[in-house]
């Protein structure tokens, strides 16, 4: 693994996961998810095979073409087909060897090597993308599970509240309207619980795309994940040209360069040499022959030159796509940075104001109801507002973690420099 890949692994593992306790190897942590995604990933196996295939092709392209063996009869008279009557009749055995013109063999090997380098860059980039996508799926599962736990807790509290109203209902201190309103709150909370349980199931299914059946393992009992501050935005944007994902676009330009060089060599004619042995009748002596042949590139303007122009145009296309990819990569990085800043501020406001205010409102409304100064409807509405505030907090927390995982993916370019 390269230094940049090691940085990305360290940034996510150290920044987004805590050390699992002894004996907790069967629970899911972010570090374990990333390890499983990288260890058993068919996409990486397939890409590794493609790299190996390109490297084997490079070796083959550098070799001479296989020689050709020729067998035949020559100058056989058609009136009787006698093989020993005419002095020029002979059985021919010949070997022909093609000799590619100019430096074509080396250039073909260089093209295959460039293709192998491009595929290897794609392998490195795909490994990082898989680890990032697995981490994002894990963060989504954590967020959904956190919301489900909140809904279950408030559902239990609402059910306990309904049970506590039964004595008051029998003594007339509570109306039937309040009682059924509280039961309706329990039903709505259970409905939300079922909805969030389905979201957890979908999140586990998405995670199984990357780690298989291990996605069904329970989540580690962790508090909020510690998120290290991201690197300065300007530094990361400046380093985007060295990002492994962008390296694939740069390697595509290298392949195009190799194609241009090979097209320019097409004007150098291919040659061949043939050595033959002719066996004649006993009355005549045997014969040996040697021949040379070569292509005649007489129409270079409309053939070889057109091929060069086509390869040059493809190189210009590769350069334009490289520039476009860099622009897109920087835009994605800036977007992830803005998402992180927004989620961080929203989470601060929710934790400092929204959730405490919603909890205080619930407590105040229930206290007023117990003291005979308020209606149960106000308490139910306050409880619903508290639930939504806590669910929003969990949602924004997941968004913060998600944006931080994205930033760590882009920051891998910076290596270990502080």
mmCIF file of C-alpha atoms in Angstrom:
data_model
loop_
_atom_site.group_PDB
_atom_site.id
_atom_site.type_symbol
_atom_site.label_atom_id
_atom_site.label_comp_id
_atom_site.label_asym_id
_atom_site.label_seq_id
_atom_site.Cartn_x
_atom_site.Cartn_y
_atom_site.Cartn_z
ATOM 1 C CA UNK A 1 0.000 0.000 0.000
ATOM 2 C CA UNK A 2 1.303 3.443 -0.940
ATOM 3 C CA UNK A 3 1.967 6.248 1.554
ATOM 4 C CA UNK A 4 -1.105 8.082 0.342
ATOM 5 C CA UNK A 5 -3.252 4.990 0.773
ATOM 6 C CA UNK A 6 -1.826 4.505 4.260
ATOM 7 C CA UNK A 7 -2.740 8.090 5.122
ATOM 8 C CA UNK A 8 -6.315 7.621 4.000
ATOM 9 C CA UNK A 9 -6.575 4.449 6.060
ATOM 10 C CA UNK A 10 -5.075 6.175 9.087
ATOM 11 C CA UNK A 11 -7.225 9.276 8.746
ATOM 12 C CA UNK A 12 -10.422 7.276 8.673
ATOM 13 C CA UNK A 13 -9.491 4.597 11.184
ATOM 14 C CA UNK A 14 -7.924 6.897 13.773
ATOM 15 C CA UNK A 15 -10.312 9.710 13.191
ATOM 16 C CA UNK A 16 -13.585 7.866 12.870
ATOM 17 C CA UNK A 17 -13.281 4.769 15.023
ATOM 18 C CA UNK A 18 -12.274 3.865 18.504
ATOM 19 C CA UNK A 19 -10.438 0.737 19.539
ATOM 20 C CA UNK A 20 -12.774 -2.209 19.966
ATOM 21 C CA UNK A 21 -12.566 -4.027 23.288
ATOM 22 C CA UNK A 22 -11.012 -7.433 23.587
ATOM 23 C CA UNK A 23 -13.285 -10.180 22.356
ATOM 24 C CA UNK A 24 -15.300 -7.763 20.185
ATOM 25 C CA UNK A 25 -14.074 -9.080 16.847
ATOM 26 C CA UNK A 26 -17.641 -10.049 15.936
ATOM 27 C CA UNK A 27 -19.019 -6.503 16.096
ATOM 28 C CA UNK A 28 -18.826 -3.856 13.392
ATOM 29 C CA UNK A 29 -16.517 -0.901 13.775
ATOM 30 C CA UNK A 30 -15.438 1.423 11.010
ATOM 31 C CA UNK A 31 -11.938 -0.054 11.018
ATOM 32 C CA UNK A 32 -13.328 -3.583 10.691
ATOM 33 C CA UNK A 33 -15.671 -2.551 7.869
ATOM 34 C CA UNK A 34 -12.846 -1.023 5.883
ATOM 35 C CA UNK A 35 -10.646 -4.048 6.481
ATOM 36 C CA UNK A 36 -13.355 -6.447 5.289
ATOM 37 C CA UNK A 37 -14.133 -4.332 2.237
ATOM 38 C CA UNK A 38 -10.502 -4.289 1.113
ATOM 39 C CA UNK A 39 -9.739 -7.921 1.977
ATOM 40 C CA UNK A 40 -12.496 -9.660 0.017
ATOM 41 C CA UNK A 41 -13.553 -7.529 -2.924
ATOM 42 C CA UNK A 42 -14.238 -9.140 -6.320
ATOM 43 C CA UNK A 43 -13.786 -5.799 -8.092
ATOM 44 C CA UNK A 44 -10.190 -5.571 -6.905
ATOM 45 C CA UNK A 45 -9.496 -9.159 -7.905
ATOM 46 C CA UNK A 46 -10.861 -8.468 -11.390
ATOM 47 C CA UNK A 47 -8.844 -5.277 -11.766
ATOM 48 C CA UNK A 48 -5.669 -7.001 -10.572
ATOM 49 C CA UNK A 49 -6.191 -9.646 -13.248
ATOM 50 C CA UNK A 50 -6.567 -6.901 -15.866
ATOM 51 C CA UNK A 51 -3.261 -5.337 -14.758
ATOM 52 C CA UNK A 52 -1.508 -8.698 -14.983
ATOM 53 C CA UNK A 53 -2.989 -9.308 -18.433
ATOM 54 C CA UNK A 54 -1.707 -5.952 -19.706
ATOM 55 C CA UNK A 55 1.783 -6.645 -18.356
ATOM 56 C CA UNK A 56 1.877 -10.057 -20.020
ATOM 57 C CA UNK A 57 0.750 -8.418 -23.257
ATOM 58 C CA UNK A 58 3.620 -5.934 -23.009
ATOM 59 C CA UNK A 59 6.146 -8.771 -22.958
ATOM 60 C CA UNK A 60 4.503 -10.450 -25.945
ATOM 61 C CA UNK A 61 4.365 -7.216 -27.971
ATOM 62 C CA UNK A 62 8.146 -6.787 -27.693
ATOM 63 C CA UNK A 63 8.835 -10.097 -29.449
ATOM 64 C CA UNK A 64 9.308 -10.849 -33.137
ATOM 65 C CA UNK A 65 6.303 -12.370 -34.916
ATOM 66 C CA UNK A 66 6.351 -16.144 -35.126
ATOM 67 C CA UNK A 67 8.151 -17.428 -38.257
ATOM 68 C CA UNK A 68 6.046 -19.007 -40.965
ATOM 69 C CA UNK A 69 6.747 -22.486 -42.390
ATOM 70 C CA UNK A 70 5.906 -23.003 -46.053
ATOM 71 C CA UNK A 71 5.509 -26.393 -47.740
ATOM 72 C CA UNK A 72 4.583 -26.945 -51.376
ATOM 73 C CA UNK A 73 5.244 -28.218 -54.857
ATOM 74 C CA UNK A 74 6.536 -25.882 -57.535
ATOM 75 C CA UNK A 75 6.487 -25.995 -61.340
ATOM 76 C CA UNK A 76 4.580 -29.300 -61.674
ATOM 77 C CA UNK A 77 3.613 -30.031 -65.327
ATOM 78 C CA UNK A 78 -0.142 -30.353 -65.812
ATOM 79 C CA UNK A 79 0.161 -33.045 -68.495
ATOM 80 C CA UNK A 80 0.644 -36.029 -66.220
ATOM 81 C CA UNK A 81 1.741 -34.229 -63.059
ATOM 82 C CA UNK A 82 5.112 -36.003 -63.137
ATOM 83 C CA UNK A 83 7.520 -34.866 -60.435
ATOM 84 C CA UNK A 84 10.758 -36.062 -62.071
ATOM 85 C CA UNK A 85 10.409 -35.017 -65.700
ATOM 86 C CA UNK A 86 10.987 -31.278 -65.660
ATOM 87 C CA UNK A 87 14.150 -29.788 -64.133
ATOM 88 C CA UNK A 88 12.239 -26.955 -62.435
ATOM 89 C CA UNK A 89 9.785 -29.236 -60.642
ATOM 90 C CA UNK A 90 10.604 -29.336 -56.962
ATOM 91 C CA UNK A 91 9.225 -29.776 -53.473
ATOM 92 C CA UNK A 92 9.706 -26.577 -51.493
ATOM 93 C CA UNK A 93 10.353 -26.165 -47.760
ATOM 94 C CA UNK A 94 10.740 -22.529 -46.691
ATOM 95 C CA UNK A 95 10.791 -20.420 -43.542
ATOM 96 C CA UNK A 96 9.671 -16.793 -43.563
ATOM 97 C CA UNK A 97 10.339 -14.267 -40.796
ATOM 98 C CA UNK A 98 8.528 -10.934 -40.581
ATOM 99 C CA UNK A 99 10.589 -7.996 -39.337
ATOM 100 C CA UNK A 100 8.480 -5.061 -38.085
ATOM 101 C CA UNK A 101 9.878 -1.812 -39.412
ATOM 102 C CA UNK A 102 11.513 0.865 -37.317
ATOM 103 C CA UNK A 103 10.972 0.652 -33.555
ATOM 104 C CA UNK A 104 7.464 -0.784 -33.700
ATOM 105 C CA UNK A 105 8.082 -3.691 -31.338
ATOM 106 C CA UNK A 106 9.427 -1.481 -28.562
ATOM 107 C CA UNK A 107 6.651 1.050 -29.104
ATOM 108 C CA UNK A 108 3.953 -1.616 -28.976
ATOM 109 C CA UNK A 109 5.454 -2.886 -25.738
ATOM 110 C CA UNK A 110 5.539 0.688 -24.407
ATOM 111 C CA UNK A 111 1.850 1.104 -25.265
ATOM 112 C CA UNK A 112 0.959 -2.088 -23.409
ATOM 113 C CA UNK A 113 3.037 -0.955 -20.430
ATOM 114 C CA UNK A 114 1.204 2.394 -20.446
ATOM 115 C CA UNK A 115 -2.110 0.541 -20.461
ATOM 116 C CA UNK A 116 -0.905 -1.598 -17.547
ATOM 117 C CA UNK A 117 0.092 1.554 -15.639
ATOM 118 C CA UNK A 118 -3.333 3.046 -16.283
ATOM 119 C CA UNK A 119 -5.057 -0.108 -15.033
ATOM 120 C CA UNK A 120 -2.815 -0.170 -11.974
ATOM 121 C CA UNK A 121 -3.768 3.441 -11.215
ATOM 122 C CA UNK A 122 -7.414 2.443 -11.592
ATOM 123 C CA UNK A 123 -6.805 -0.414 -9.165
ATOM 124 C CA UNK A 124 -5.344 1.931 -6.559
ATOM 125 C CA UNK A 125 -8.146 4.448 -7.024
ATOM 126 C CA UNK A 126 -10.839 1.768 -6.929
ATOM 127 C CA UNK A 127 -9.477 0.333 -3.689
ATOM 128 C CA UNK A 128 -9.724 3.758 -2.062
ATOM 129 C CA UNK A 129 -13.211 4.278 -3.465
ATOM 130 C CA UNK A 130 -14.363 0.918 -2.125
ATOM 131 C CA UNK A 131 -13.000 1.684 1.336
ATOM 132 C CA UNK A 132 -14.679 5.104 1.218
ATOM 133 C CA UNK A 133 -18.010 3.686 0.001
ATOM 134 C CA UNK A 134 -17.927 0.960 2.662
ATOM 135 C CA UNK A 135 -17.206 3.607 5.313
ATOM 136 C CA UNK A 136 -20.115 5.718 4.031
ATOM 137 C CA UNK A 137 -22.437 2.712 4.161
ATOM 138 C CA UNK A 138 -21.300 2.027 7.731
ATOM 139 C CA UNK A 139 -21.923 5.646 8.739
ATOM 140 C CA UNK A 140 -25.402 5.441 7.189
ATOM 141 C CA UNK A 141 -26.095 2.277 9.194
ATOM 142 C CA UNK A 142 -24.900 3.930 12.384
ATOM 143 C CA UNK A 143 -27.149 6.919 11.766
ATOM 144 C CA UNK A 144 -30.193 4.766 11.042
ATOM 145 C CA UNK A 145 -29.536 2.605 14.111
ATOM 146 C CA UNK A 146 -29.108 5.710 16.278
ATOM 147 C CA UNK A 147 -32.464 7.047 15.095
ATOM 148 C CA UNK A 148 -34.116 3.676 15.700
ATOM 149 C CA UNK A 149 -32.782 3.546 19.267
ATOM 150 C CA UNK A 150 -34.176 7.042 19.909
ATOM 151 C CA UNK A 151 -37.593 6.081 18.549
ATOM 152 C CA UNK A 152 -37.678 2.923 20.655
ATOM 153 C CA UNK A 153 -36.761 4.793 23.814
ATOM 154 C CA UNK A 154 -39.429 7.432 23.316
ATOM 155 C CA UNK A 155 -41.937 4.763 22.350
ATOM 156 C CA UNK A 156 -41.324 3.006 25.681
ATOM 157 C CA UNK A 157 -41.640 6.285 27.560
ATOM 158 C CA UNK A 158 -44.935 7.027 25.810
ATOM 159 C CA UNK A 159 -46.232 3.544 26.638
ATOM 160 C CA UNK A 160 -45.283 4.032 30.289
ATOM 161 C CA UNK A 161 -47.102 7.337 30.250
ATOM 162 C CA UNK A 162 -50.290 5.653 29.005
ATOM 163 C CA UNK A 163 -50.036 3.029 31.756
ATOM 164 C CA UNK A 164 -49.624 5.735 34.365
ATOM 165 C CA UNK A 165 -52.829 7.397 33.176
ATOM 166 C CA UNK A 166 -55.027 4.372 33.874
ATOM 167 C CA UNK A 167 -55.526 5.109 37.625
ATOM 168 C CA UNK A 168 -56.224 8.764 36.867
ATOM 169 C CA UNK A 169 -58.776 7.725 34.254
ATOM 170 C CA UNK A 170 -60.599 5.503 36.775
ATOM 171 C CA UNK A 171 -60.720 8.244 39.399
ATOM 172 C CA UNK A 172 -61.847 10.860 36.897
ATOM 173 C CA UNK A 173 -58.695 12.948 37.163
ATOM 174 C CA UNK A 174 -57.994 12.286 33.491
ATOM 175 C CA UNK A 175 -60.447 12.363 30.616
ATOM 176 C CA UNK A 176 -60.921 9.616 28.072
ATOM 177 C CA UNK A 177 -59.947 12.094 25.357
ATOM 178 C CA UNK A 178 -56.539 12.567 27.008
ATOM 179 C CA UNK A 179 -56.132 8.830 27.470
ATOM 180 C CA UNK A 180 -56.833 8.002 23.820
ATOM 181 C CA UNK A 181 -54.702 10.897 22.673
ATOM 182 C CA UNK A 182 -51.814 9.389 24.625
ATOM 183 C CA UNK A 183 -52.499 5.965 23.115
ATOM 184 C CA UNK A 184 -52.506 7.546 19.669
ATOM 185 C CA UNK A 185 -49.091 8.974 20.453
ATOM 186 C CA UNK A 186 -47.876 5.473 21.298
ATOM 187 C CA UNK A 187 -49.260 4.166 17.985
ATOM 188 C CA UNK A 188 -47.567 6.931 16.027
ATOM 189 C CA UNK A 189 -44.288 6.318 17.838
ATOM 190 C CA UNK A 190 -44.514 2.616 17.017
ATOM 191 C CA UNK A 191 -45.231 3.455 13.383
ATOM 192 C CA UNK A 192 -42.102 5.603 13.286
ATOM 193 C CA UNK A 193 -40.148 2.794 14.942
ATOM 194 C CA UNK A 194 -41.206 0.338 12.233
ATOM 195 C CA UNK A 195 -40.227 2.859 9.543
ATOM 196 C CA UNK A 196 -36.781 3.385 11.056
ATOM 197 C CA UNK A 197 -36.282 -0.373 11.488
ATOM 198 C CA UNK A 198 -36.838 -0.709 7.739
ATOM 199 C CA UNK A 199 -34.204 1.978 7.154
ATOM 200 C CA UNK A 200 -31.748 0.014 9.281
ATOM 201 C CA UNK A 201 -32.485 -3.082 7.186
ATOM 202 C CA UNK A 202 -31.854 -1.180 3.978
ATOM 203 C CA UNK A 203 -28.638 0.271 5.392
ATOM 204 C CA UNK A 204 -27.403 -3.227 6.287
ATOM 205 C CA UNK A 205 -28.261 -4.390 2.770
ATOM 206 C CA UNK A 206 -26.241 -1.495 1.312
ATOM 207 C CA UNK A 207 -23.317 -2.365 3.577
ATOM 208 C CA UNK A 208 -23.467 -6.015 2.524
ATOM 209 C CA UNK A 209 -22.585 -4.828 -0.980
ATOM 210 C CA UNK A 210 -19.082 -4.218 0.352
ATOM 211 C CA UNK A 211 -18.556 -6.704 3.205
ATOM 212 C CA UNK A 212 -21.048 -9.497 2.480
ATOM 213 C CA UNK A 213 -22.777 -11.356 5.314
ATOM 214 C CA UNK A 214 -20.632 -9.579 7.918
ATOM 215 C CA UNK A 215 -23.039 -6.646 7.498
ATOM 216 C CA UNK A 216 -25.475 -8.573 9.714
ATOM 217 C CA UNK A 217 -23.126 -8.407 12.692
ATOM 218 C CA UNK A 218 -24.149 -6.066 15.521
ATOM 219 C CA UNK A 219 -22.719 -2.582 15.700
ATOM 220 C CA UNK A 220 -20.079 -1.858 18.302
ATOM 221 C CA UNK A 221 -21.390 -0.006 21.341
ATOM 222 C CA UNK A 222 -19.620 3.278 20.625
ATOM 223 C CA UNK A 223 -20.412 6.831 21.585
ATOM 224 C CA UNK A 224 -20.189 9.643 19.056
ATOM 225 C CA UNK A 225 -17.228 9.072 16.806
ATOM 226 C CA UNK A 226 -14.342 11.513 17.393
ATOM 227 C CA UNK A 227 -13.861 13.497 14.209
ATOM 228 C CA UNK A 228 -10.449 15.125 13.712
ATOM 229 C CA UNK A 229 -10.608 18.506 11.996
ATOM 230 C CA UNK A 230 -10.073 18.326 8.239
ATOM 231 C CA UNK A 231 -6.993 19.667 6.511
ATOM 232 C CA UNK A 232 -7.051 23.271 5.216
ATOM 233 C CA UNK A 233 -9.208 23.463 2.127
ATOM 234 C CA UNK A 234 -6.657 25.388 0.030
ATOM 235 C CA UNK A 235 -3.942 22.777 0.674
ATOM 236 C CA UNK A 236 -6.157 19.885 -0.321
ATOM 237 C CA UNK A 237 -7.360 21.628 -3.481
ATOM 238 C CA UNK A 238 -3.760 22.352 -4.503
ATOM 239 C CA UNK A 239 -2.856 18.696 -4.028
ATOM 240 C CA UNK A 240 -5.755 17.315 -6.117
ATOM 241 C CA UNK A 241 -3.483 16.819 -9.131
ATOM 242 C CA UNK A 242 -1.716 14.075 -7.167
ATOM 243 C CA UNK A 243 -4.890 12.320 -6.043
ATOM 244 C CA UNK A 244 -4.960 8.613 -7.013
ATOM 245 C CA UNK A 245 -8.339 9.010 -8.683
ATOM 246 C CA UNK A 246 -6.919 11.754 -10.900
ATOM 247 C CA UNK A 247 -3.895 9.591 -11.678
ATOM 248 C CA UNK A 248 -6.109 7.434 -13.888
ATOM 249 C CA UNK A 249 -6.806 10.437 -16.133
ATOM 250 C CA UNK A 250 -3.095 11.272 -16.241
ATOM 251 C CA UNK A 251 -2.253 7.693 -17.196
ATOM 252 C CA UNK A 252 -4.811 7.882 -20.009
ATOM 253 C CA UNK A 253 -2.727 10.710 -21.478
ATOM 254 C CA UNK A 254 0.321 8.434 -21.247
ATOM 255 C CA UNK A 255 -1.511 5.756 -23.240
ATOM 256 C CA UNK A 256 -2.457 8.362 -25.839
ATOM 257 C CA UNK A 257 1.199 9.448 -26.093
ATOM 258 C CA UNK A 258 2.220 5.854 -26.759
ATOM 259 C CA UNK A 259 -0.463 5.569 -29.463
ATOM 260 C CA UNK A 260 0.834 8.727 -31.166
ATOM 261 C CA UNK A 261 4.423 7.452 -31.161
ATOM 262 C CA UNK A 262 3.332 4.109 -32.604
ATOM 263 C CA UNK A 263 1.243 5.804 -35.320
ATOM 264 C CA UNK A 264 4.214 7.922 -36.379
ATOM 265 C CA UNK A 265 6.289 4.775 -36.728
ATOM 266 C CA UNK A 266 3.745 3.285 -39.140
ATOM 267 C CA UNK A 267 5.561 4.989 -42.029
ATOM 268 C CA UNK A 268 8.575 2.734 -41.443
ATOM 269 C CA UNK A 269 7.878 -0.274 -43.722
ATOM 270 C CA UNK A 270 7.734 -3.834 -42.423
ATOM 271 C CA UNK A 271 10.126 -6.324 -44.014
ATOM 272 C CA UNK A 272 10.407 -10.071 -44.334
ATOM 273 C CA UNK A 273 13.088 -12.586 -45.209
ATOM 274 C CA UNK A 274 12.421 -16.060 -46.582
ATOM 275 C CA UNK A 275 14.880 -18.940 -46.947
ATOM 276 C CA UNK A 276 13.775 -22.030 -48.902
ATOM 277 C CA UNK A 277 15.107 -25.393 -49.984
ATOM 278 C CA UNK A 278 13.917 -27.036 -53.215
ATOM 279 C CA UNK A 279 14.169 -30.836 -53.595
ATOM 280 C CA UNK A 280 14.288 -31.984 -57.250
ATOM 281 C CA UNK A 281 14.550 -35.346 -58.994
ATOM 282 C CA UNK A 282 17.823 -37.269 -58.788
ATOM 283 C CA UNK A 283 18.754 -36.239 -62.293
ATOM 284 C CA UNK A 284 18.766 -32.607 -61.227
ATOM 285 C CA UNK A 285 20.447 -30.891 -58.315
ATOM 286 C CA UNK A 286 18.562 -29.434 -55.370
ATOM 287 C CA UNK A 287 18.141 -25.686 -55.058
ATOM 288 C CA UNK A 288 18.247 -23.062 -52.323
ATOM 289 C CA UNK A 289 16.380 -19.763 -52.460
ATOM 290 C CA UNK A 290 16.383 -16.579 -50.414
ATOM 291 C CA UNK A 291 13.934 -13.702 -50.750
ATOM 292 C CA UNK A 292 13.451 -10.291 -49.199
ATOM 293 C CA UNK A 293 10.164 -8.329 -49.148
ATOM 294 C CA UNK A 294 9.049 -5.028 -47.766
ATOM 295 C CA UNK A 295 5.934 -2.876 -47.641
ATOM 296 C CA UNK A 296 5.765 0.174 -49.872
ATOM 297 C CA UNK A 297 4.051 3.043 -48.027
ATOM 298 C CA UNK A 298 3.238 4.936 -51.196
ATOM 299 C CA UNK A 299 0.086 6.603 -49.911
ATOM 300 C CA UNK A 300 1.222 7.982 -46.563
ATOM 301 C CA UNK A 301 -0.814 11.154 -46.944
ATOM 302 C CA UNK A 302 -4.100 9.269 -46.901
ATOM 303 C CA UNK A 303 -3.090 6.325 -44.711
ATOM 304 C CA UNK A 304 -0.250 6.707 -42.208
ATOM 305 C CA UNK A 305 -0.583 10.482 -41.884
ATOM 306 C CA UNK A 306 -4.317 10.138 -41.256
ATOM 307 C CA UNK A 307 -3.607 7.598 -38.559
ATOM 308 C CA UNK A 308 -1.183 9.980 -36.857
ATOM 309 C CA UNK A 309 -3.747 12.799 -37.029
ATOM 310 C CA UNK A 310 -6.358 10.531 -35.457
ATOM 311 C CA UNK A 311 -4.054 9.573 -32.577
ATOM 312 C CA UNK A 312 -3.087 13.208 -31.981
ATOM 313 C CA UNK A 313 -6.768 14.118 -31.772
ATOM 314 C CA UNK A 314 -7.319 11.315 -29.263
ATOM 315 C CA UNK A 315 -4.430 12.660 -27.195
ATOM 316 C CA UNK A 316 -6.012 16.120 -27.175
ATOM 317 C CA UNK A 317 -9.235 14.498 -26.010
ATOM 318 C CA UNK A 318 -7.388 12.733 -23.178
ATOM 319 C CA UNK A 319 -5.799 16.036 -22.100
ATOM 320 C CA UNK A 320 -9.179 17.793 -22.092
ATOM 321 C CA UNK A 321 -10.749 14.970 -20.054
ATOM 322 C CA UNK A 322 -7.839 15.161 -17.613
ATOM 323 C CA UNK A 323 -8.443 18.865 -17.040
ATOM 324 C CA UNK A 324 -12.182 18.311 -16.695
ATOM 325 C CA UNK A 325 -11.636 15.500 -14.195
ATOM 326 C CA UNK A 326 -9.391 17.708 -12.065
ATOM 327 C CA UNK A 327 -12.010 20.439 -12.063
ATOM 328 C CA UNK A 328 -14.726 17.971 -11.070
ATOM 329 C CA UNK A 329 -12.556 16.481 -8.321
ATOM 330 C CA UNK A 330 -11.853 19.897 -6.830
ATOM 331 C CA UNK A 331 -15.556 20.786 -6.982
ATOM 332 C CA UNK A 332 -16.457 17.569 -5.132
ATOM 333 C CA UNK A 333 -13.840 18.302 -2.494
ATOM 334 C CA UNK A 334 -15.119 21.865 -1.990
ATOM 335 C CA UNK A 335 -18.670 20.543 -1.750
ATOM 336 C CA UNK A 336 -17.690 17.989 0.897
ATOM 337 C CA UNK A 337 -15.914 20.737 2.845
ATOM 338 C CA UNK A 338 -19.019 22.939 2.781
ATOM 339 C CA UNK A 339 -21.186 19.997 3.828
ATOM 340 C CA UNK A 340 -18.884 19.352 6.787
ATOM 341 C CA UNK A 341 -18.948 22.984 7.902
ATOM 342 C CA UNK A 342 -22.724 23.162 7.569
ATOM 343 C CA UNK A 343 -23.299 19.908 9.459
ATOM 344 C CA UNK A 344 -20.909 20.973 12.211
ATOM 345 C CA UNK A 345 -22.735 24.268 12.777
ATOM 346 C CA UNK A 346 -26.162 22.640 12.566
ATOM 347 C CA UNK A 347 -25.152 19.979 15.083
ATOM 348 C CA UNK A 348 -23.898 22.659 17.464
ATOM 349 C CA UNK A 349 -27.175 24.557 17.258
ATOM 350 C CA UNK A 350 -29.277 21.445 17.673
ATOM 351 C CA UNK A 351 -27.295 20.281 20.696
ATOM 352 C CA UNK A 352 -27.163 23.713 22.318
ATOM 353 C CA UNK A 353 -30.694 24.910 21.674
ATOM 354 C CA UNK A 354 -33.100 22.675 19.784
ATOM 355 C CA UNK A 355 -32.884 19.457 21.816
ATOM 356 C CA UNK A 356 -32.691 21.144 25.277
ATOM 357 C CA UNK A 357 -35.624 23.401 24.406
ATOM 358 C CA UNK A 358 -37.708 20.479 23.133
ATOM 359 C CA UNK A 359 -36.973 18.444 26.277
ATOM 360 C CA UNK A 360 -37.804 21.414 28.510
ATOM 361 C CA UNK A 361 -41.051 21.961 26.630
ATOM 362 C CA UNK A 362 -42.042 18.323 27.137
ATOM 363 C CA UNK A 363 -41.231 18.420 30.833
ATOM 364 C CA UNK A 364 -43.124 21.694 31.284
ATOM 365 C CA UNK A 365 -46.212 20.447 29.449
ATOM 366 C CA UNK A 366 -46.341 17.180 31.390
ATOM 367 C CA UNK A 367 -45.801 18.981 34.684
ATOM 368 C CA UNK A 368 -48.670 21.317 33.865
ATOM 369 C CA UNK A 369 -50.889 18.359 33.026
ATOM 370 C CA UNK A 370 -50.022 16.530 36.248
ATOM 371 C CA UNK A 371 -50.736 19.679 38.211
ATOM 372 C CA UNK A 372 -54.119 20.120 36.548
ATOM 373 C CA UNK A 373 -53.029 23.294 34.755
ATOM 374 C CA UNK A 374 -52.731 21.982 31.245
ATOM 375 C CA UNK A 375 -54.066 19.595 28.637
ATOM 376 C CA UNK A 376 -52.597 16.243 27.637
ATOM 377 C CA UNK A 377 -52.677 17.369 23.993
ATOM 378 C CA UNK A 378 -49.974 19.903 24.756
ATOM 379 C CA UNK A 379 -47.824 17.204 26.345
ATOM 380 C CA UNK A 380 -48.310 14.888 23.397
ATOM 381 C CA UNK A 381 -47.385 17.608 20.935
ATOM 382 C CA UNK A 382 -44.316 18.460 22.999
ATOM 383 C CA UNK A 383 -43.288 14.791 23.099
ATOM 384 C CA UNK A 384 -43.621 14.576 19.317
ATOM 385 C CA UNK A 385 -41.478 17.689 18.936
ATOM 386 C CA UNK A 386 -38.822 16.214 21.217
ATOM 387 C CA UNK A 387 -38.750 13.033 19.144
ATOM 388 C CA UNK A 388 -38.290 14.993 15.935
ATOM 389 C CA UNK A 389 -35.514 17.086 17.527
ATOM 390 C CA UNK A 390 -33.598 13.994 18.640
ATOM 391 C CA UNK A 391 -34.055 12.306 15.266
ATOM 392 C CA UNK A 392 -32.829 15.446 13.535
ATOM 393 C CA UNK A 393 -29.776 15.492 15.786
ATOM 394 C CA UNK A 394 -28.978 11.886 14.842
ATOM 395 C CA UNK A 395 -29.494 12.677 11.157
ATOM 396 C CA UNK A 396 -27.157 15.674 11.227
ATOM 397 C CA UNK A 397 -24.591 13.668 13.214
ATOM 398 C CA UNK A 398 -24.600 11.068 10.431
ATOM 399 C CA UNK A 399 -24.252 13.832 7.834
ATOM 400 C CA UNK A 400 -21.232 15.199 9.703
ATOM 401 C CA UNK A 401 -19.587 11.782 9.824
ATOM 402 C CA UNK A 402 -20.413 11.190 6.165
ATOM 403 C CA UNK A 403 -18.817 14.454 5.037
ATOM 404 C CA UNK A 404 -15.733 13.742 7.159
ATOM 405 C CA UNK A 405 -15.274 10.359 5.482
ATOM 406 C CA UNK A 406 -15.492 12.104 2.112
ATOM 407 C CA UNK A 407 -12.891 14.674 3.188
ATOM 408 C CA UNK A 408 -10.527 11.932 4.374
ATOM 409 C CA UNK A 409 -10.787 10.363 0.918
ATOM 410 C CA UNK A 410 -9.634 13.576 -0.744
ATOM 411 C CA UNK A 411 -7.023 14.348 1.939
ATOM 412 C CA UNK A 412 -5.168 11.110 1.212
ATOM 413 C CA UNK A 413 -3.167 13.084 -1.357
ATOM 414 C CA UNK A 414 -1.399 15.002 1.405
ATOM 415 C CA UNK A 415 0.193 11.896 2.950
ATOM 416 C CA UNK A 416 1.375 12.170 6.543
ATOM 417 C CA UNK A 417 2.300 15.852 6.483
ATOM 418 C CA UNK A 418 0.534 17.826 9.208
#
